[in-house]
PDB file of C-alpha atoms in Angstrom:
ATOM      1  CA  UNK X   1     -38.471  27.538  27.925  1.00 53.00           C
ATOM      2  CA  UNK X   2     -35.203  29.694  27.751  1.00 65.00           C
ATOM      3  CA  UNK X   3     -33.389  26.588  28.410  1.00 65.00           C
ATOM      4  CA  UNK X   4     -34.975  23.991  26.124  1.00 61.00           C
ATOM      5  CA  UNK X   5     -34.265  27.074  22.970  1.00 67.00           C
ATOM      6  CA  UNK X   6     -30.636  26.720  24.083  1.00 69.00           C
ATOM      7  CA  UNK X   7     -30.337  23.057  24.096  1.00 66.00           C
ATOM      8  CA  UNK X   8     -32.479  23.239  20.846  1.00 65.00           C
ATOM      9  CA  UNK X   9     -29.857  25.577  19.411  1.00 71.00           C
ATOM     10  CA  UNK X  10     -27.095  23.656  20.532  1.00 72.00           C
ATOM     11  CA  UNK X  11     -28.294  20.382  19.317  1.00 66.00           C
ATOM     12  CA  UNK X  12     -28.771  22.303  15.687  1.00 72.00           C
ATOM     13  CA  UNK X  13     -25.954  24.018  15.617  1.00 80.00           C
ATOM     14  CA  UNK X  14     -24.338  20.234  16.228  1.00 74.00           C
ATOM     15  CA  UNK X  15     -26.358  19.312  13.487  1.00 73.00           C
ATOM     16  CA  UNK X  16     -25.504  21.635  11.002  1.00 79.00           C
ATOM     17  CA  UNK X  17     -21.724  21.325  11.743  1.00 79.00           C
ATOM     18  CA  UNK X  18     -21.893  17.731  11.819  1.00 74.00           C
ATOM     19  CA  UNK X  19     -23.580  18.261   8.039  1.00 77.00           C
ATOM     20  CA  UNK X  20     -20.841  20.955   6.933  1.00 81.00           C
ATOM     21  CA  UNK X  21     -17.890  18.550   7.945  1.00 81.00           C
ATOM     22  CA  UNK X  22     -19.625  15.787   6.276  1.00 79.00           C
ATOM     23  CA  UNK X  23     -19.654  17.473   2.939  1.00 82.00           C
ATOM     24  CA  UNK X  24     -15.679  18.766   3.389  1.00 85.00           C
ATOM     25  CA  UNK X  25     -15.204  14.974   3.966  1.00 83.00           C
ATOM     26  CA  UNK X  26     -17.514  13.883   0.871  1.00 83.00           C
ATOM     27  CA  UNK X  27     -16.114  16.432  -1.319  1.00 86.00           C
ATOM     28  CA  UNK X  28     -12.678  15.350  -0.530  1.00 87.00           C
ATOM     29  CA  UNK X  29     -13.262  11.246  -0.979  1.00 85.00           C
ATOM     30  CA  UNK X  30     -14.622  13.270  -4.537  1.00 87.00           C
ATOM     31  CA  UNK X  31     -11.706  14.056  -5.724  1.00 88.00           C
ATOM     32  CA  UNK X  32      -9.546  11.064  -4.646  1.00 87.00           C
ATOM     33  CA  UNK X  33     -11.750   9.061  -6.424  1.00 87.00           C
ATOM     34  CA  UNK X  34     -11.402  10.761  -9.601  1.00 86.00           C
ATOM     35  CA  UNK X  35      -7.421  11.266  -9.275  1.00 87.00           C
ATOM     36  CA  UNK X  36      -7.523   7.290  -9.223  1.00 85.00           C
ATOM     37  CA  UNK X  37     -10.048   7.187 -12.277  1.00 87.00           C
ATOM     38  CA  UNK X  38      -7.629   9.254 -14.051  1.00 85.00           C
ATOM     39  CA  UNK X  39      -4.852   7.371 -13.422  1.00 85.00           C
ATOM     40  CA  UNK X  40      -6.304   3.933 -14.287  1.00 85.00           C
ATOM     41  CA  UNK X  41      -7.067   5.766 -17.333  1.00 84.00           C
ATOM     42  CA  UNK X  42      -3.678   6.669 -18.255  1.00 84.00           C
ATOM     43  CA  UNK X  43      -2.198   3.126 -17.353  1.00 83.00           C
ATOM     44  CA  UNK X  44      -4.841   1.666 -19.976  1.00 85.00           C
ATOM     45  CA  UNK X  45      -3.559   4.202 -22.224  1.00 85.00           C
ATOM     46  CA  UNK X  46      -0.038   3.167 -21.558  1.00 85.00           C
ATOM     47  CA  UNK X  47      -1.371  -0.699 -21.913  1.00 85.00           C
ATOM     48  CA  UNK X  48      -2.695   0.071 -25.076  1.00 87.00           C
ATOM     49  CA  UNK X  49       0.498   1.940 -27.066  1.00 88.00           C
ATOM     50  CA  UNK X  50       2.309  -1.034 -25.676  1.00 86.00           C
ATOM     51  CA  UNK X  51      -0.345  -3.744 -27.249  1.00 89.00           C
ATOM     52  CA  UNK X  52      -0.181  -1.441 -30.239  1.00 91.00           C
ATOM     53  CA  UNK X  53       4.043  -1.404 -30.377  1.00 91.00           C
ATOM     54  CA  UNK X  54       3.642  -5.490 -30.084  1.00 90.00           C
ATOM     55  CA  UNK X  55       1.291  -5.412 -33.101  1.00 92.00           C
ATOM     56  CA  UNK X  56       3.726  -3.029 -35.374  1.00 94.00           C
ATOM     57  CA  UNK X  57       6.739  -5.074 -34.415  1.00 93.00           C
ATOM     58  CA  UNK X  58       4.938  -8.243 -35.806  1.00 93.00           C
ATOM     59  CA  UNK X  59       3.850  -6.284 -38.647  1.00 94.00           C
ATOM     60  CA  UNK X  60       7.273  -4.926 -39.933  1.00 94.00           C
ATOM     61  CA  UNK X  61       8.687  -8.866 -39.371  1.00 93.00           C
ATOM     62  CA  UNK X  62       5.422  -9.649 -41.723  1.00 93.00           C
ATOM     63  CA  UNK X  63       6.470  -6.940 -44.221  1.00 92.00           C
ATOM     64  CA  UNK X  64      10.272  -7.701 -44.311  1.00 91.00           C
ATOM     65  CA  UNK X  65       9.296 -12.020 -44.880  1.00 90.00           C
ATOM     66  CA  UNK X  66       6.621 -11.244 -47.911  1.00 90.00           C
ATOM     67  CA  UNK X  67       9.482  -8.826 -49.397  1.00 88.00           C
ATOM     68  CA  UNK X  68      11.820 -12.041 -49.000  1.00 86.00           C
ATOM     69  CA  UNK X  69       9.056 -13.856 -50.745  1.00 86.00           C
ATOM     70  CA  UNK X  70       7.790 -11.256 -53.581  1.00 85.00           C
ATOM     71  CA  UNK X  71      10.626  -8.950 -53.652  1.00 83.00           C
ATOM     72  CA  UNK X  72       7.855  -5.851 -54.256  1.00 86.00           C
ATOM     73  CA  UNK X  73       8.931  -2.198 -52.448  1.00 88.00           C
ATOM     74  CA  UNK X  74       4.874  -2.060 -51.679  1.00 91.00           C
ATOM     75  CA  UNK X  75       5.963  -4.859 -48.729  1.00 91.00           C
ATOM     76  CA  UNK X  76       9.764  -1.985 -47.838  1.00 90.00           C
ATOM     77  CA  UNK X  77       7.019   0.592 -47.721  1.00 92.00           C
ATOM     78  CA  UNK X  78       4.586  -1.188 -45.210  1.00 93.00           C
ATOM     79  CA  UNK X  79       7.902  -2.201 -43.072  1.00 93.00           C
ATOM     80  CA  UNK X  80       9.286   1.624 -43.189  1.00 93.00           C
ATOM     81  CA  UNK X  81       5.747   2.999 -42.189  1.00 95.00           C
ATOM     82  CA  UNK X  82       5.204  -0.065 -39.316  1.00 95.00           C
ATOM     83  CA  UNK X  83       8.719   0.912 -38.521  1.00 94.00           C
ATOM     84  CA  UNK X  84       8.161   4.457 -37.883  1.00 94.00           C
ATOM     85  CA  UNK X  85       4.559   4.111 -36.133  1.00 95.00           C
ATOM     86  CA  UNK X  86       6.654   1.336 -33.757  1.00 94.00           C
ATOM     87  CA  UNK X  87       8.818   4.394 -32.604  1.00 93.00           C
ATOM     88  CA  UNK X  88       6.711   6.544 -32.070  1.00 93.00           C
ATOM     89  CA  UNK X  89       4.517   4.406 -30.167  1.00 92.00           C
ATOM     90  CA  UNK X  90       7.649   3.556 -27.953  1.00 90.00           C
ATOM     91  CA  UNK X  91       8.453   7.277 -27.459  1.00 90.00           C
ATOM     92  CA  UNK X  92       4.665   7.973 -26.631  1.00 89.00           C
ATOM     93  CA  UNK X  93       5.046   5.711 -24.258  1.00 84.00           C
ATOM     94  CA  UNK X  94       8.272   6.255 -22.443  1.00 84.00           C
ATOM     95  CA  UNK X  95       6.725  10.496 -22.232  1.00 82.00           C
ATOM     96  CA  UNK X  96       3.432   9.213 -20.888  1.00 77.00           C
ATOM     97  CA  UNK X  97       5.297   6.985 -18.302  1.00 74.00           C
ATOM     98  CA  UNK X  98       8.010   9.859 -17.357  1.00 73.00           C
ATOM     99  CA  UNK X  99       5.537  12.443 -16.940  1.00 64.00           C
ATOM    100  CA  UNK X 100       2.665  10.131 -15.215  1.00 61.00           C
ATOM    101  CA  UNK X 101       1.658  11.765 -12.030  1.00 54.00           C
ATOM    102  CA  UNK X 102       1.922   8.279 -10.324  1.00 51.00           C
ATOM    103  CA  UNK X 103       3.605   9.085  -6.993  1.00 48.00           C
ATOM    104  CA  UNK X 104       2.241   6.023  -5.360  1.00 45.00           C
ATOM    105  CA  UNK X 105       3.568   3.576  -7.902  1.00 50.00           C
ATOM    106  CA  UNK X 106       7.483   3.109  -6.674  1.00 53.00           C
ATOM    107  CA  UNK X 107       8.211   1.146  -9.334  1.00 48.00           C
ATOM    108  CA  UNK X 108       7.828   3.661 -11.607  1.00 51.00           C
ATOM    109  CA  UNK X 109      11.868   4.084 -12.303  1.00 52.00           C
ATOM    110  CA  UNK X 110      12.330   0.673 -13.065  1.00 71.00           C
ATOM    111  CA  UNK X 111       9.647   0.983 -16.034  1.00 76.00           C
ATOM    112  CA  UNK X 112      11.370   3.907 -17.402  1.00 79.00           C
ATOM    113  CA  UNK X 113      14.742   1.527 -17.445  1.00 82.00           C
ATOM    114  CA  UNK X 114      12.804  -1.356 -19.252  1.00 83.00           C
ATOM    115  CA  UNK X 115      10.819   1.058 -21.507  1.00 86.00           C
ATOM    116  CA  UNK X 116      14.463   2.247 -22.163  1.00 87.00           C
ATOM    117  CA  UNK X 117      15.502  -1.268 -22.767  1.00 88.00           C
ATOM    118  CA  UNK X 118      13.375  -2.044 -25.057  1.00 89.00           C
ATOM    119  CA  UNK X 119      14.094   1.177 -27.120  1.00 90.00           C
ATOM    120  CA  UNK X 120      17.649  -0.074 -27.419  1.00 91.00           C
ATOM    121  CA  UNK X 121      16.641  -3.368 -28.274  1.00 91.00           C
ATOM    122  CA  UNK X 122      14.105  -2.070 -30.945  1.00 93.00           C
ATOM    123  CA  UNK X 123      17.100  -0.083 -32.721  1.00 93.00           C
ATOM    124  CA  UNK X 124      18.877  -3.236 -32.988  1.00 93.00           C
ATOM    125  CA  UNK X 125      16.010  -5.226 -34.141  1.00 93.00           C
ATOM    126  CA  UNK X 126      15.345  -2.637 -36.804  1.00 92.00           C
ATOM    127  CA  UNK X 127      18.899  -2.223 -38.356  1.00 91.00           C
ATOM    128  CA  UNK X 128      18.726  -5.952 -37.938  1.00 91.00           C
ATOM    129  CA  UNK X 129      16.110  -6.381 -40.657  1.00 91.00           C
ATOM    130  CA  UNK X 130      17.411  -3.167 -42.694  1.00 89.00           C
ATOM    131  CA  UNK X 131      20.732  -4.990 -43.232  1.00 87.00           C
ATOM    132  CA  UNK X 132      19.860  -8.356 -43.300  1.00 84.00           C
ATOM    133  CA  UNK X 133      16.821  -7.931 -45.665  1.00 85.00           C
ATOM    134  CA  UNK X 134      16.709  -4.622 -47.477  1.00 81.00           C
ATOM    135  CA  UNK X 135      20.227  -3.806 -48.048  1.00 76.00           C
ATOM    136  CA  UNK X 136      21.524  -7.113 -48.294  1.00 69.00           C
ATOM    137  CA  UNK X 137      22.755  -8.602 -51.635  1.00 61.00           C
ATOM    138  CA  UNK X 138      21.904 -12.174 -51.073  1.00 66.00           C
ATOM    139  CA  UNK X 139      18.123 -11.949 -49.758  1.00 63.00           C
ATOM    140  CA  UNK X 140      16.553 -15.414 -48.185  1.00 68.00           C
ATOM    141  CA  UNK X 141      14.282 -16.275 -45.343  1.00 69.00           C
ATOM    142  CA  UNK X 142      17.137 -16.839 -42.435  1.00 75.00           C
ATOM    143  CA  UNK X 143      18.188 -13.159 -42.947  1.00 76.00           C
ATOM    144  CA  UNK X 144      15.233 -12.625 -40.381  1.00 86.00           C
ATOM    145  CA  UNK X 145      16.456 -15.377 -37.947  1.00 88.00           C
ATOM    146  CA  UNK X 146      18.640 -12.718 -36.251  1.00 89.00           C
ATOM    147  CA  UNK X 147      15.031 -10.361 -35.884  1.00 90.00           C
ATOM    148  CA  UNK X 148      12.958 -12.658 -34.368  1.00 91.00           C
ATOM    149  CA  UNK X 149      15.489 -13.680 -31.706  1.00 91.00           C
ATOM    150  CA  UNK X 150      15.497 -10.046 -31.103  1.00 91.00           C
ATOM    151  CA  UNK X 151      11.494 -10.181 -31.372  1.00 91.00           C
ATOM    152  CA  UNK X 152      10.969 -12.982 -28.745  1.00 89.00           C
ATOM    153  CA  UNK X 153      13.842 -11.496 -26.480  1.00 88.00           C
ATOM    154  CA  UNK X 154      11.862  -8.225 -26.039  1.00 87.00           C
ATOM    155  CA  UNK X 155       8.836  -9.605 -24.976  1.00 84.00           C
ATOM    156  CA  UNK X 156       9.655 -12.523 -23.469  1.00 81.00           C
ATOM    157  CA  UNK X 157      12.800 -10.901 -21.366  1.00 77.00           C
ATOM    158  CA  UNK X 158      11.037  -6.734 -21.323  1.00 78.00           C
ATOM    159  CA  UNK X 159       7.707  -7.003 -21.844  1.00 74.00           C
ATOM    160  CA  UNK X 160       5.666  -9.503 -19.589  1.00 76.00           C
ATOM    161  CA  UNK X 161       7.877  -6.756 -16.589  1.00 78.00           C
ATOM    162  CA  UNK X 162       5.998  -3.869 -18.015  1.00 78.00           C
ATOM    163  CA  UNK X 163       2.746  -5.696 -17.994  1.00 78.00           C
ATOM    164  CA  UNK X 164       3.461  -6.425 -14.521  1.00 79.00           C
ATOM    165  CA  UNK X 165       4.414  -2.925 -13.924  1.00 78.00           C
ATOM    166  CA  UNK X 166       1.032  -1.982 -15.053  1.00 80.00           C
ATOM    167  CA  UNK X 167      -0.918  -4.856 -13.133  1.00 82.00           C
ATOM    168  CA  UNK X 168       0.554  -3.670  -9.780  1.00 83.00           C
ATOM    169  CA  UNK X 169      -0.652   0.175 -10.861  1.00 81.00           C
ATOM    170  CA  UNK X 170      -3.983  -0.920 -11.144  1.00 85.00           C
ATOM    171  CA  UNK X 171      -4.062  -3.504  -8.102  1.00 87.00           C
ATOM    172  CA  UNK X 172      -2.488  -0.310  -6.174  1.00 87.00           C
ATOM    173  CA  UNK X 173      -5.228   2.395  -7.254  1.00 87.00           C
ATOM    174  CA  UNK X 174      -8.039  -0.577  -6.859  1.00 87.00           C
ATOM    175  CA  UNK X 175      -6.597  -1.324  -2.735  1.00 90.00           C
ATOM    176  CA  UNK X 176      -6.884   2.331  -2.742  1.00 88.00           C
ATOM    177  CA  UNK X 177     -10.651   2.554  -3.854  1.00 88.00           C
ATOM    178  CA  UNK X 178     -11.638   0.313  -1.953  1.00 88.00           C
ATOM    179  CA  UNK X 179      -9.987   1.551   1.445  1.00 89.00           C
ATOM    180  CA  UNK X 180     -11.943   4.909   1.021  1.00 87.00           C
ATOM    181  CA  UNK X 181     -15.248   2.693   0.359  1.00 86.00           C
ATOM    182  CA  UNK X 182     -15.098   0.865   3.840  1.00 88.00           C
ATOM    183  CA  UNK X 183     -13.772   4.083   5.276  1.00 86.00           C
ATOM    184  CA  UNK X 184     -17.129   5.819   4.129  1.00 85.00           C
ATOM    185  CA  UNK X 185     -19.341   3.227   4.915  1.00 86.00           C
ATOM    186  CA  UNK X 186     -17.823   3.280   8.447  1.00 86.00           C
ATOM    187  CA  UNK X 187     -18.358   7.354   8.432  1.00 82.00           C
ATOM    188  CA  UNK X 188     -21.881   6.845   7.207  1.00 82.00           C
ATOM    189  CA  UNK X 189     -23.121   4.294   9.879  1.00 85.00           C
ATOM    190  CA  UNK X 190     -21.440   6.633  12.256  1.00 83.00           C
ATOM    191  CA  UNK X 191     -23.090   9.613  10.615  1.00 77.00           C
ATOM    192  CA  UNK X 192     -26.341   8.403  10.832  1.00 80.00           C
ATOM    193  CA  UNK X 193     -26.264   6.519  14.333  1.00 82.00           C
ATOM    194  CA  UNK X 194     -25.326  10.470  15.906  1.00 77.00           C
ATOM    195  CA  UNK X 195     -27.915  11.993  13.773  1.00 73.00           C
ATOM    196  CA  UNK X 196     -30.580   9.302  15.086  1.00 79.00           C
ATOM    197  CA  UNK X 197     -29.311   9.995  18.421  1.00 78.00           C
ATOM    198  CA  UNK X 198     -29.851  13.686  18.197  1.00 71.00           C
ATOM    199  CA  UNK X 199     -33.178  13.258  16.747  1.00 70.00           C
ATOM    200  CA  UNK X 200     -34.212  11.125  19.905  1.00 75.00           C
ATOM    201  CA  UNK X 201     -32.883  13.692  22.109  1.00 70.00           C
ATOM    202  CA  UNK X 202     -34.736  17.067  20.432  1.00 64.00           C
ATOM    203  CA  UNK X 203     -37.588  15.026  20.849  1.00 66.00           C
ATOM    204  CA  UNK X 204     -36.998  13.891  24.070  1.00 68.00           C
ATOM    205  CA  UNK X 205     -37.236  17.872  25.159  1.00 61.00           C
ATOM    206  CA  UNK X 206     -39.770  18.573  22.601  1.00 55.00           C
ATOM    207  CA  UNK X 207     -41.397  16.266  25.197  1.00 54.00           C
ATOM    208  CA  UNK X 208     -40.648  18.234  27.955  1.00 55.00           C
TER     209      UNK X 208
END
C-alpha cells in the first residue's frame, strides 16, 4: 500500500509539474502572439499615413491645376492646407518608423533612408508648385509639368520600396505566427499523449 501512495504521489506530482510548465509555456506563446498583433498593427498604421500622404499629394496637384483654371485663393488655400497635412503625415511617419520596436525587420534602416528620400523629394515638389504656380507671373497649365514628374518619380522610384518594406514586415510576423502554431500543436499532441500515458499507468496500480 505504502508503495502504490508513493508511485501515486510521484505520478501526481509529474502531473502537476507537467501542468505548471505547460502554463509558463502557454503564457509565454501569450505574449509573443500579441507583440506580433501589435506590430502588424503599427505597420497598417504606417500603411495607412503613407496611403493618406499619396492622397494629399494628388490633392495639392488638384488644388494648384483648378487655381490655373479659376484663379480663386479658395483653390491656394486647399493646396496650403493639403500641403501642410502632406508633411505632417510624412513626419508621422518617418517617427512611427524610427521608433517602431521592429527588431526582426532588418530592413528597417533602409526605410528610414527612403522615407528620408521622399521628404527631400516632397520639398522640391512643393516649392516646385509654389514657384511655378502661385508666385509666378505668367500662370498656365505646364507650370505643373515640373510637379508631376516629381509626383510620378516618388512613387514610382520611393514608394512601391516602402510598400515592399511593409509587405516583408507582415510576411515576417505572419512566418512567425505560424511557427509558434505548429510548435504548439506539436507540444499539445505531446502533452496529451504523456498525460494519457500517466492516466493508464495510475490505473494500472489502481488495479493492483
Amino acid at each position: 500500500m505504502n508503495a502504490f501512495k508513493l508511485r501515486f504521489g510521484i505520478g501526481l506530482m509529474i502531473l502537476i509539474g507537467v501542468y505548471l510548465a505547460s502554463q509558463g509555456i502557454y503564457k509565454r506563446n501569450i505574449a509573443v502572439l500579441h507583440s506580433y498583433t501589435e506590430d502588424a498593427i503599427k505597420i497598417a498604421e504606417h500603411v495607412h499615413t503613407a496611403e493618406t500622404f499619396h492622397s494629399l499629394m494628388h490633392q495639392m496637384l488638384i488644388s494648384a491645376s483648378r487655381y490655373i483654371k479659376e484663379r480663386s485663393n479658395s483653390f491656394k488655400e486647399q493646396y496650403e492646407k493639403h500641403a501642410e497635412n502632406a508633411n505632417a503625415a510624412l513626419q508621422n511617419l518617418k517617427y512611427h518608423e524610427s521608433h517602431a520596436n521592429l527588431e526582426r525587420d532588418k530592413g528597417r534602416k533602409s526605410a528610414i533612408d527612403v522615407i528620408d528620400d521622399i521628404i527631400s523629394r516632397f520639398a522640391r515638389f512643393r516649392k516646385s508648385i509654389d514657384d511655378n504656380v502661385f508666385l509666378s507671373l505668367s500662370v498656365k497649365k505646364e507650370n505643373l509639368e515640373e510637379a508631376h514628374n516629381l509626383f510620378d518619380n516618388i512613387f514610382q522610384n520611393y514608394y512601391l520600396v516602402l510598400h515592399e518594406h511593409h509587405s516583408a514586415q507582415l510576411l515576417a510576423l505572419q512566418k512567425k505566427a505560424h511557427d509558434i502554431k505548429v510548435k504548439m500543436n506539436i507540444y499539445f499532441v505531446s502533452q496529451l499523449v504523456f498525460a494519457i500515458l500517466i492516466g493508464i499507468s495510475v490505473l494500472f496500480y489502481f488495479d493492483r
